[in-house]
Tab-separated table of C-alpha atoms in Angstrom:
chain	number	residue	atom	x	y	z
I	1	UNK	CA	-7.016	6.199	-23.060
I	2	UNK	CA	-7.613	3.380	-25.297
I	3	UNK	CA	-10.137	0.689	-24.559
I	4	UNK	CA	-9.145	-2.596	-25.910
I	5	UNK	CA	-12.665	-5.284	-25.163
I	6	UNK	CA	-12.479	-8.914	-25.898
I	7	UNK	CA	-15.460	-11.132	-25.260
I	8	UNK	CA	-16.047	-14.285	-25.274
I	9	UNK	CA	-18.545	-16.905	-23.738
I	10	UNK	CA	-16.971	-18.396	-20.299
I	11	UNK	CA	-18.849	-21.909	-20.367
I	12	UNK	CA	-16.713	-23.097	-17.206
I	13	UNK	CA	-18.078	-20.360	-15.078
I	14	UNK	CA	-22.073	-20.333	-16.776
I	15	UNK	CA	-21.573	-23.945	-15.587
I	16	UNK	CA	-21.039	-23.693	-12.280
I	17	UNK	CA	-23.350	-21.274	-12.102
I	18	UNK	CA	-26.337	-23.411	-13.580
I	19	UNK	CA	-25.020	-26.413	-11.393
I	20	UNK	CA	-25.758	-24.046	-7.689
I	21	UNK	CA	-29.079	-22.431	-9.410
I	22	UNK	CA	-29.750	-26.194	-9.901
I	23	UNK	CA	-29.114	-26.770	-6.600
I	24	UNK	CA	-30.898	-23.897	-5.315
I	25	UNK	CA	-34.388	-24.424	-7.656
I	26	UNK	CA	-33.896	-21.447	-9.558
I	27	UNK	CA	-32.547	-21.910	-12.815
I	28	UNK	CA	-34.459	-20.980	-15.922
I	29	UNK	CA	-33.189	-22.206	-19.326
I	30	UNK	CA	-33.288	-18.820	-20.741
I	31	UNK	CA	-30.707	-17.773	-17.965
I	32	UNK	CA	-26.895	-16.649	-20.515
I	33	UNK	CA	-24.185	-15.073	-18.776
I	34	UNK	CA	-21.510	-14.109	-20.811
I	35	UNK	CA	-17.997	-12.556	-19.631
I	36	UNK	CA	-16.274	-9.597	-20.971
I	37	UNK	CA	-12.490	-8.810	-19.840
I	38	UNK	CA	-11.632	-5.188	-20.678
I	39	UNK	CA	-7.879	-4.049	-21.110
I	40	UNK	CA	-7.400	-0.529	-20.184
I	41	UNK	CA	-4.162	1.135	-21.415
I	42	UNK	CA	-2.960	4.519	-19.771
I	43	UNK	CA	-1.425	6.270	-22.877
I	44	UNK	CA	1.087	9.089	-21.931
I	45	UNK	CA	3.310	10.348	-24.722
I	46	UNK	CA	3.178	7.437	-26.915
I	47	UNK	CA	4.201	4.709	-24.074
I	48	UNK	CA	1.812	2.293	-22.204
I	49	UNK	CA	2.633	2.965	-18.912
I	50	UNK	CA	-0.100	1.435	-16.964
I	51	UNK	CA	-2.409	-1.650	-17.828
I	52	UNK	CA	-5.030	-3.014	-15.778
I	53	UNK	CA	-8.273	-5.299	-16.456
I	54	UNK	CA	-11.370	-4.491	-15.249
I	55	UNK	CA	-14.469	-7.606	-14.987
I	56	UNK	CA	-17.808	-6.492	-16.516
I	57	UNK	CA	-20.111	-8.823	-16.447
I	58	UNK	CA	-24.206	-8.511	-18.697
I	59	UNK	CA	-26.998	-11.080	-17.665
I	60	UNK	CA	-30.100	-11.226	-19.238
I	61	UNK	CA	-32.957	-12.689	-18.424
I	62	UNK	CA	-32.270	-12.035	-14.843
I	63	UNK	CA	-33.831	-14.294	-11.921
I	64	UNK	CA	-37.052	-11.524	-10.434
I	65	UNK	CA	-35.977	-12.110	-7.191
I	66	UNK	CA	-33.779	-9.445	-5.469
I	67	UNK	CA	-33.269	-11.955	-2.816
I	68	UNK	CA	-32.069	-14.709	-5.688
I	69	UNK	CA	-30.591	-12.923	-7.402
I	70	UNK	CA	-28.040	-11.601	-4.910
I	71	UNK	CA	-27.838	-15.134	-3.861
I	72	UNK	CA	-26.523	-15.957	-7.154
I	73	UNK	CA	-24.072	-13.326	-7.632
I	74	UNK	CA	-22.056	-14.122	-4.049
I	75	UNK	CA	-21.748	-17.473	-5.720
I	76	UNK	CA	-20.787	-16.759	-9.017
I	77	UNK	CA	-18.352	-14.039	-7.496
I	78	UNK	CA	-16.917	-16.617	-5.341
I	79	UNK	CA	-16.729	-19.250	-8.567
I	80	UNK	CA	-15.121	-16.162	-10.493
I	81	UNK	CA	-12.113	-15.471	-8.233
I	82	UNK	CA	-10.625	-18.979	-9.157
I	83	UNK	CA	-11.280	-18.788	-12.846
I	84	UNK	CA	-10.177	-15.160	-13.373
I	85	UNK	CA	-7.822	-12.872	-12.687
I	86	UNK	CA	-9.435	-9.844	-11.307
I	87	UNK	CA	-7.257	-8.685	-8.435
I	88	UNK	CA	-5.257	-5.517	-10.028
I	89	UNK	CA	-2.409	-5.979	-8.276
I	90	UNK	CA	-1.901	-9.328	-9.531
I	91	UNK	CA	-1.292	-8.314	-12.996
I	92	UNK	CA	2.635	-7.056	-13.412
I	93	UNK	CA	2.985	-4.018	-15.601
I	94	UNK	CA	5.832	-3.215	-17.262
I	95	UNK	CA	6.450	0.430	-16.983
I	96	UNK	CA	8.423	1.496	-20.609
I	97	UNK	CA	12.476	2.012	-20.162
I	98	UNK	CA	11.705	5.066	-21.785
I	99	UNK	CA	9.409	6.630	-19.300
I	100	UNK	CA	12.111	5.738	-16.621
I	101	UNK	CA	14.811	7.138	-18.445
I	102	UNK	CA	13.001	10.380	-18.581
I	103	UNK	CA	13.100	10.499	-14.495
I	104	UNK	CA	15.677	11.869	-12.484
I	105	UNK	CA	17.149	9.596	-9.485
I	106	UNK	CA	15.358	11.826	-6.456
I	107	UNK	CA	16.801	11.624	-3.295
I	108	UNK	CA	15.165	13.586	-0.617
I	109	UNK	CA	13.737	13.217	3.034
I	110	UNK	CA	10.505	12.076	3.437
I	111	UNK	CA	8.627	11.692	7.016
I	112	UNK	CA	6.267	9.069	7.299
I	113	UNK	CA	3.668	9.476	9.717
I	114	UNK	CA	2.473	6.633	11.427
I	115	UNK	CA	4.409	3.878	10.810
I	116	UNK	CA	3.473	1.798	14.092
I	117	UNK	CA	0.499	0.873	11.966
I	118	UNK	CA	0.651	-1.690	8.566
I	119	UNK	CA	0.157	0.717	6.121
I	120	UNK	CA	2.624	3.668	7.152
I	121	UNK	CA	5.149	0.894	8.084
I	122	UNK	CA	4.497	-0.290	3.979
I	123	UNK	CA	4.915	3.330	3.458
I	124	UNK	CA	8.218	3.577	5.446
I	125	UNK	CA	9.674	0.383	3.881
I	126	UNK	CA	8.712	1.339	0.170
I	127	UNK	CA	10.710	5.022	0.896
I	128	UNK	CA	13.914	3.001	1.673
I	129	UNK	CA	13.386	0.780	-1.224
I	130	UNK	CA	13.193	3.577	-3.384
I	131	UNK	CA	15.902	5.057	-2.027
I	132	UNK	CA	14.780	7.879	-0.541
I	133	UNK	CA	16.020	9.705	3.131
I	134	UNK	CA	13.164	8.111	5.793
I	135	UNK	CA	13.447	10.984	8.650
I	136	UNK	CA	13.994	8.159	12.059
I	137	UNK	CA	10.873	10.194	13.675
I	138	UNK	CA	7.067	9.368	13.114
I	139	UNK	CA	3.700	10.410	14.642
I	140	UNK	CA	1.581	8.327	16.302
I	141	UNK	CA	-2.277	8.850	17.077
I	142	UNK	CA	-2.031	7.653	20.809
I	143	UNK	CA	0.608	9.352	23.950
I	144	UNK	CA	2.495	6.481	24.879
I	145	UNK	CA	5.853	6.394	26.523
I	146	UNK	CA	9.201	6.554	23.810
I	147	UNK	CA	9.388	3.717	21.558
I	148	UNK	CA	11.121	3.058	18.644
I	149	UNK	CA	10.319	1.109	15.730
I	150	UNK	CA	12.690	-0.531	13.229
I	151	UNK	CA	12.038	-0.014	9.327
I	152	UNK	CA	15.093	-1.814	7.652
I	153	UNK	CA	18.132	-0.786	9.277
I	154	UNK	CA	16.812	2.616	10.540
I	155	UNK	CA	15.367	2.398	13.591
I	156	UNK	CA	12.266	5.160	13.782
I	157	UNK	CA	11.186	7.085	16.955
I	158	UNK	CA	7.502	7.029	17.650
I	159	UNK	CA	5.936	10.585	19.453
I	160	UNK	CA	2.570	10.983	20.483
I	161	UNK	CA	0.172	14.003	19.670
I	162	UNK	CA	1.297	16.202	22.086
I	163	UNK	CA	4.794	16.426	20.923
I	164	UNK	CA	3.970	16.753	17.252
I	165	UNK	CA	4.456	20.736	17.379
I	166	UNK	CA	7.378	20.295	18.355
I	167	UNK	CA	9.287	17.580	17.006
I	168	UNK	CA	7.871	18.482	13.197
I	169	UNK	CA	9.772	22.148	14.350
I	170	UNK	CA	12.626	20.462	14.603
I	171	UNK	CA	12.297	18.420	11.387
I	172	UNK	CA	12.018	21.157	9.521
I	173	UNK	CA	14.987	22.826	10.668
I	174	UNK	CA	17.210	19.676	10.110
I	175	UNK	CA	15.386	18.286	6.736
I	176	UNK	CA	13.797	21.496	4.869
I	177	UNK	CA	12.991	19.764	1.931
I	178	UNK	CA	10.736	17.111	3.951
I	179	UNK	CA	7.874	15.730	2.393
I	180	UNK	CA	5.539	14.152	4.664
I	181	UNK	CA	3.565	11.457	4.001
I	182	UNK	CA	0.238	10.614	6.384
I	183	UNK	CA	-1.129	7.600	7.306
I	184	UNK	CA	-2.307	7.637	10.631
I	185	UNK	CA	-5.990	7.847	11.754
I	186	UNK	CA	-9.245	9.101	10.861
I	187	UNK	CA	-9.920	11.595	13.784
I	188	UNK	CA	-6.159	12.947	13.210
I	189	UNK	CA	-6.740	13.364	9.704
I	190	UNK	CA	-7.021	17.705	10.628
I	191	UNK	CA	-5.063	18.503	13.370
I	192	UNK	CA	-2.510	16.829	11.184
I	193	UNK	CA	-3.030	18.585	8.353
I	194	UNK	CA	-3.545	22.146	10.029
I	195	UNK	CA	0.151	21.748	11.697
I	196	UNK	CA	1.715	20.402	8.456
I	197	UNK	CA	-0.198	24.045	6.857
I	198	UNK	CA	1.057	25.476	9.713
I	199	UNK	CA	4.691	24.903	8.831
I	200	UNK	CA	4.275	25.281	5.129
I	201	UNK	CA	5.329	21.399	4.753
I	202	UNK	CA	4.172	19.705	2.001
I	203	UNK	CA	2.320	16.452	2.576
I	204	UNK	CA	0.643	13.471	0.939
I	205	UNK	CA	-2.693	12.565	2.770
I	206	UNK	CA	-3.305	8.934	2.547
I	207	UNK	CA	-4.880	8.563	5.620
I	208	UNK	CA	-9.013	8.621	4.819
I	209	UNK	CA	-11.695	10.174	7.247
I	210	UNK	CA	-11.825	13.220	8.573
I	211	UNK	CA	-13.802	16.216	8.124
I	212	UNK	CA	-13.101	15.710	4.356
I	213	UNK	CA	-14.456	19.485	3.061
I	214	UNK	CA	-12.339	20.760	6.227
I	215	UNK	CA	-9.544	19.161	5.414
I	216	UNK	CA	-9.818	20.926	1.869
I	217	UNK	CA	-10.036	24.053	3.117
I	218	UNK	CA	-7.709	24.463	5.055
I	219	UNK	CA	-5.120	23.313	3.027
I	220	UNK	CA	-6.937	25.951	0.315
I	221	UNK	CA	-5.982	28.882	2.399
I	222	UNK	CA	-2.996	27.901	3.658
I	223	UNK	CA	-1.207	27.880	0.442
I	224	UNK	CA	0.675	24.906	0.302
I	225	UNK	CA	1.538	21.808	-1.843
I	226	UNK	CA	-0.702	18.448	-1.219
I	227	UNK	CA	-1.639	15.531	-3.216
I	228	UNK	CA	-5.068	14.037	-1.029
I	229	UNK	CA	-6.657	10.795	-2.707
I	230	UNK	CA	-9.025	8.879	-1.545
I	231	UNK	CA	-6.912	5.838	-3.414
I	232	UNK	CA	-3.456	5.995	-3.756
I	233	UNK	CA	-3.347	2.572	-5.634
I	234	UNK	CA	-2.111	3.892	-9.241
I	235	UNK	CA	-4.241	1.477	-11.704
I	236	UNK	CA	-7.004	1.788	-9.411
I	237	UNK	CA	-6.690	5.537	-9.660
I	238	UNK	CA	-7.262	4.894	-13.433
I	239	UNK	CA	-9.967	2.897	-13.130
I	240	UNK	CA	-11.625	6.260	-11.116
I	241	UNK	CA	-10.642	8.149	-14.180
I	242	UNK	CA	-12.021	6.286	-16.376
I	243	UNK	CA	-15.715	6.196	-14.552
I	244	UNK	CA	-15.228	10.269	-14.190
I	245	UNK	CA	-14.593	10.764	-17.858
I	246	UNK	CA	-17.651	8.266	-18.327
I	247	UNK	CA	-20.162	10.011	-15.955
I	248	UNK	CA	-18.456	13.350	-17.849
I	249	UNK	CA	-19.497	12.318	-20.988
I	250	UNK	CA	-22.559	10.132	-20.903
I	251	UNK	CA	-24.513	11.632	-17.989
I	252	UNK	CA	-27.562	9.585	-17.310
I	253	UNK	CA	-26.665	6.724	-19.274
I	254	UNK	CA	-27.958	4.668	-16.410
I	255	UNK	CA	-31.103	7.082	-15.177
I	256	UNK	CA	-33.347	4.596	-13.066
I	257	UNK	CA	-30.998	1.832	-12.348
I	258	UNK	CA	-30.827	0.671	-9.116
I	259	UNK	CA	-27.330	0.193	-7.773
I	260	UNK	CA	-25.585	-1.911	-5.050
I	261	UNK	CA	-22.572	-1.823	-3.452
I	262	UNK	CA	-20.458	-3.752	-1.130
I	263	UNK	CA	-16.864	-2.873	-0.181
I	264	UNK	CA	-14.579	-5.042	2.117
I	265	UNK	CA	-11.485	-4.382	4.119
I	266	UNK	CA	-9.987	-5.784	6.933
I	267	UNK	CA	-11.264	-5.255	10.287
I	268	UNK	CA	-9.139	-2.898	11.767
I	269	UNK	CA	-10.541	-0.463	8.629
I	270	UNK	CA	-13.211	1.916	10.772
I	271	UNK	CA	-14.526	4.131	7.901
I	272	UNK	CA	-16.147	3.618	4.721
I	273	UNK	CA	-14.641	2.890	1.580
I	274	UNK	CA	-13.401	6.333	-0.122
I	275	UNK	CA	-12.972	4.952	-3.310
I	276	UNK	CA	-16.398	3.091	-3.158
I	277	UNK	CA	-17.795	6.704	-2.702
I	278	UNK	CA	-15.876	7.955	-5.475
I	279	UNK	CA	-17.086	5.606	-7.720
I	280	UNK	CA	-20.943	5.643	-6.837
I	281	UNK	CA	-20.718	9.501	-7.260
I	282	UNK	CA	-19.688	8.861	-10.956
I	283	UNK	CA	-22.773	6.560	-11.032
I	284	UNK	CA	-24.917	9.058	-9.533
I	285	UNK	CA	-23.947	11.151	-12.527
I	286	UNK	CA	-24.873	8.170	-15.302
I	287	UNK	CA	-28.255	8.511	-13.316
I	288	UNK	CA	-28.071	5.468	-10.717
I	289	UNK	CA	-30.303	5.592	-7.911
I	290	UNK	CA	-28.132	5.008	-4.481
I	291	UNK	CA	-28.040	6.448	-1.186
I	292	UNK	CA	-24.482	6.678	0.875
I	293	UNK	CA	-25.310	4.803	3.789
I	294	UNK	CA	-26.406	1.580	1.852
I	295	UNK	CA	-23.142	0.782	1.632
I	296	UNK	CA	-22.655	-2.532	2.361
I	297	UNK	CA	-19.573	-2.544	4.696
I	298	UNK	CA	-17.927	-6.078	5.221
I	299	UNK	CA	-15.468	-5.993	8.367
I	300	UNK	CA	-16.060	-10.255	9.674
I	301	UNK	CA	-13.174	-12.226	8.647
I	302	UNK	CA	-15.662	-15.220	8.184
I	303	UNK	CA	-17.861	-13.362	5.958
I	304	UNK	CA	-14.718	-11.709	3.477
I	305	UNK	CA	-13.715	-15.686	3.218
I	306	UNK	CA	-17.124	-17.585	2.660
I	307	UNK	CA	-19.052	-15.013	1.662
I	308	UNK	CA	-16.570	-12.562	-0.684
I	309	UNK	CA	-13.777	-14.721	-1.557
I	310	UNK	CA	-10.626	-13.387	0.441
I	311	UNK	CA	-7.965	-15.444	0.543
I	312	UNK	CA	-7.205	-15.994	4.336
I	313	UNK	CA	-3.860	-14.617	3.893
I	314	UNK	CA	-5.037	-11.143	3.282
I	315	UNK	CA	-8.076	-10.680	5.807
I	316	UNK	CA	-5.261	-8.310	7.646
I	317	UNK	CA	-4.693	-6.570	4.390
I	318	UNK	CA	-7.276	-6.293	1.313
I	319	UNK	CA	-9.635	-3.755	-0.736
I	320	UNK	CA	-12.598	-5.410	-2.322
I	321	UNK	CA	-15.109	-3.781	-4.319
I	322	UNK	CA	-18.257	-4.623	-5.635
I	323	UNK	CA	-21.077	-2.290	-7.698
I	324	UNK	CA	-23.874	-4.071	-8.811
I	325	UNK	CA	-26.081	-2.128	-11.288
I	326	UNK	CA	-29.414	-3.490	-12.398
I	327	UNK	CA	-32.113	-1.773	-14.696
I	328	UNK	CA	-35.900	-1.187	-13.362
I	329	UNK	CA	-37.209	-3.949	-14.360
I	330	UNK	CA	-34.522	-6.421	-13.625
I	331	UNK	CA	-33.732	-8.191	-17.012
I	332	UNK	CA	-30.422	-6.472	-17.359
I	333	UNK	CA	-27.205	-6.232	-14.861
I	334	UNK	CA	-24.018	-4.927	-15.168
I	335	UNK	CA	-21.183	-5.582	-12.299
I	336	UNK	CA	-17.952	-3.484	-11.804
I	337	UNK	CA	-15.247	-5.081	-9.718
I	338	UNK	CA	-11.995	-4.248	-8.349
I	339	UNK	CA	-9.994	-6.233	-5.520
I	340	UNK	CA	-6.484	-5.562	-4.143
I	341	UNK	CA	-4.833	-7.886	-1.929
I	342	UNK	CA	-1.801	-6.574	0.360
I	343	UNK	CA	-0.381	-3.007	0.914
I	344	UNK	CA	2.105	-2.761	-1.544
I	345	UNK	CA	0.132	-0.766	-4.510
I	346	UNK	CA	-1.096	1.606	-1.979
I	347	UNK	CA	2.661	2.511	-0.704
I	348	UNK	CA	3.894	2.474	-4.243
I	349	UNK	CA	1.534	5.188	-5.136
I	350	UNK	CA	2.303	7.104	-2.072
I	351	UNK	CA	6.325	7.077	-3.022
I	352	UNK	CA	5.189	7.940	-6.315
I	353	UNK	CA	2.742	10.582	-5.110
I	354	UNK	CA	5.756	12.463	-2.535
I	355	UNK	CA	8.054	12.439	-5.794
I	356	UNK	CA	5.706	14.575	-7.266
I	357	UNK	CA	5.374	16.423	-4.882
I	358	UNK	CA	8.883	17.094	-4.623
I	359	UNK	CA	9.882	17.642	-8.310
I	360	UNK	CA	6.598	20.463	-8.231
I	361	UNK	CA	8.630	22.162	-5.024
I	362	UNK	CA	11.797	21.892	-6.998
I	363	UNK	CA	10.198	23.388	-10.277
I	364	UNK	CA	8.554	25.925	-8.376
I	365	UNK	CA	5.141	24.967	-9.196
I	366	UNK	CA	1.872	26.037	-8.330
I	367	UNK	CA	1.428	25.658	-4.751
I	368	UNK	CA	-2.207	23.904	-4.694
I	369	UNK	CA	-4.195	20.616	-3.488
I	370	UNK	CA	-3.491	17.903	-5.982
I	371	UNK	CA	-4.640	14.429	-6.435
I	372	UNK	CA	-3.568	10.818	-7.433
I	373	UNK	CA	-4.806	11.806	-11.033
I	374	UNK	CA	-2.066	14.745	-11.667
I	375	UNK	CA	0.038	12.091	-10.340
I	376	UNK	CA	-0.747	9.679	-13.189
I	377	UNK	CA	-0.616	12.759	-15.785
I	378	UNK	CA	3.076	13.133	-15.108
I	379	UNK	CA	4.246	10.046	-16.363
I	380	UNK	CA	6.798	9.566	-14.326
I	381	UNK	CA	6.091	6.874	-12.162
I	382	UNK	CA	8.445	4.273	-11.087
């Protein structure tokens, strides 16, 4: 991992912040805000595969009152959205042509369960775009009369939970080298995983929630190929990997610091962000104080627009995360933020995970649970 950091004083942001503080009656002459933009490059075999930005802010002589600081923080963040590019998916990433040349042209059948949902549909469309053979069948989380869904020029037959075993049996007979990608609902995670394991089908579990310890135990006991990850966006996974490295190498670096976490997703997301939980676990190893129950989940569209700064066109599909660390005396703070608009980053990552699994099957690699960091390390992302 190579990190290049360039820092500068961001006059526009500081001025806007200052004006708002004066309006609120909170301005202090000693307040100074600096902005750092860190470009992290994922390096593999002398090629820069992915590039993304993480915005950090450090403030000194902060406002002493937590409520005042939080109000100012929200204002600064909404202003910063229009001034600083922080959304990972808005950066165009150029993958080395040499790396692409090393990737064989794979085509194999892929079964996407949950195509009735927006995420499942996005994955199915990405599979077709990647040249994979989309199996014209999908599982739904509810039993309804027979129905179909059109993906590109493929008509998908949707089946309810009561038909899953019979349908999967016929799919594996017809497509023995099929790979499954699951984007159903949290309540279906464990039952679906048990079924995939029963038939020995390699699968990517993109659905969050469910009983995660039981999920891992089920897969480990069944000895099948699987990719399970709370986050399928490759650039966000690279950020998670960097956080894990920092937590491992500098434990206790933020000892005594108080952590505040806000995550905003579309209103249809029922569970707490798995990505937020993974990042929080790293901060806890670094010594930060936080209880998972304190995560601030925002699902109300009005709050997402006016408080978080989510563009209205992405209310139905976004993932905004903000982590704020404050020293015990609140004179120093650090802010970590990663924002995603749309679903393409997850769909593309899910297809890469499916391709990764297919390669593991072909090479007769070890049957085990892999994660998206393993996919990143493989180095053959599209």
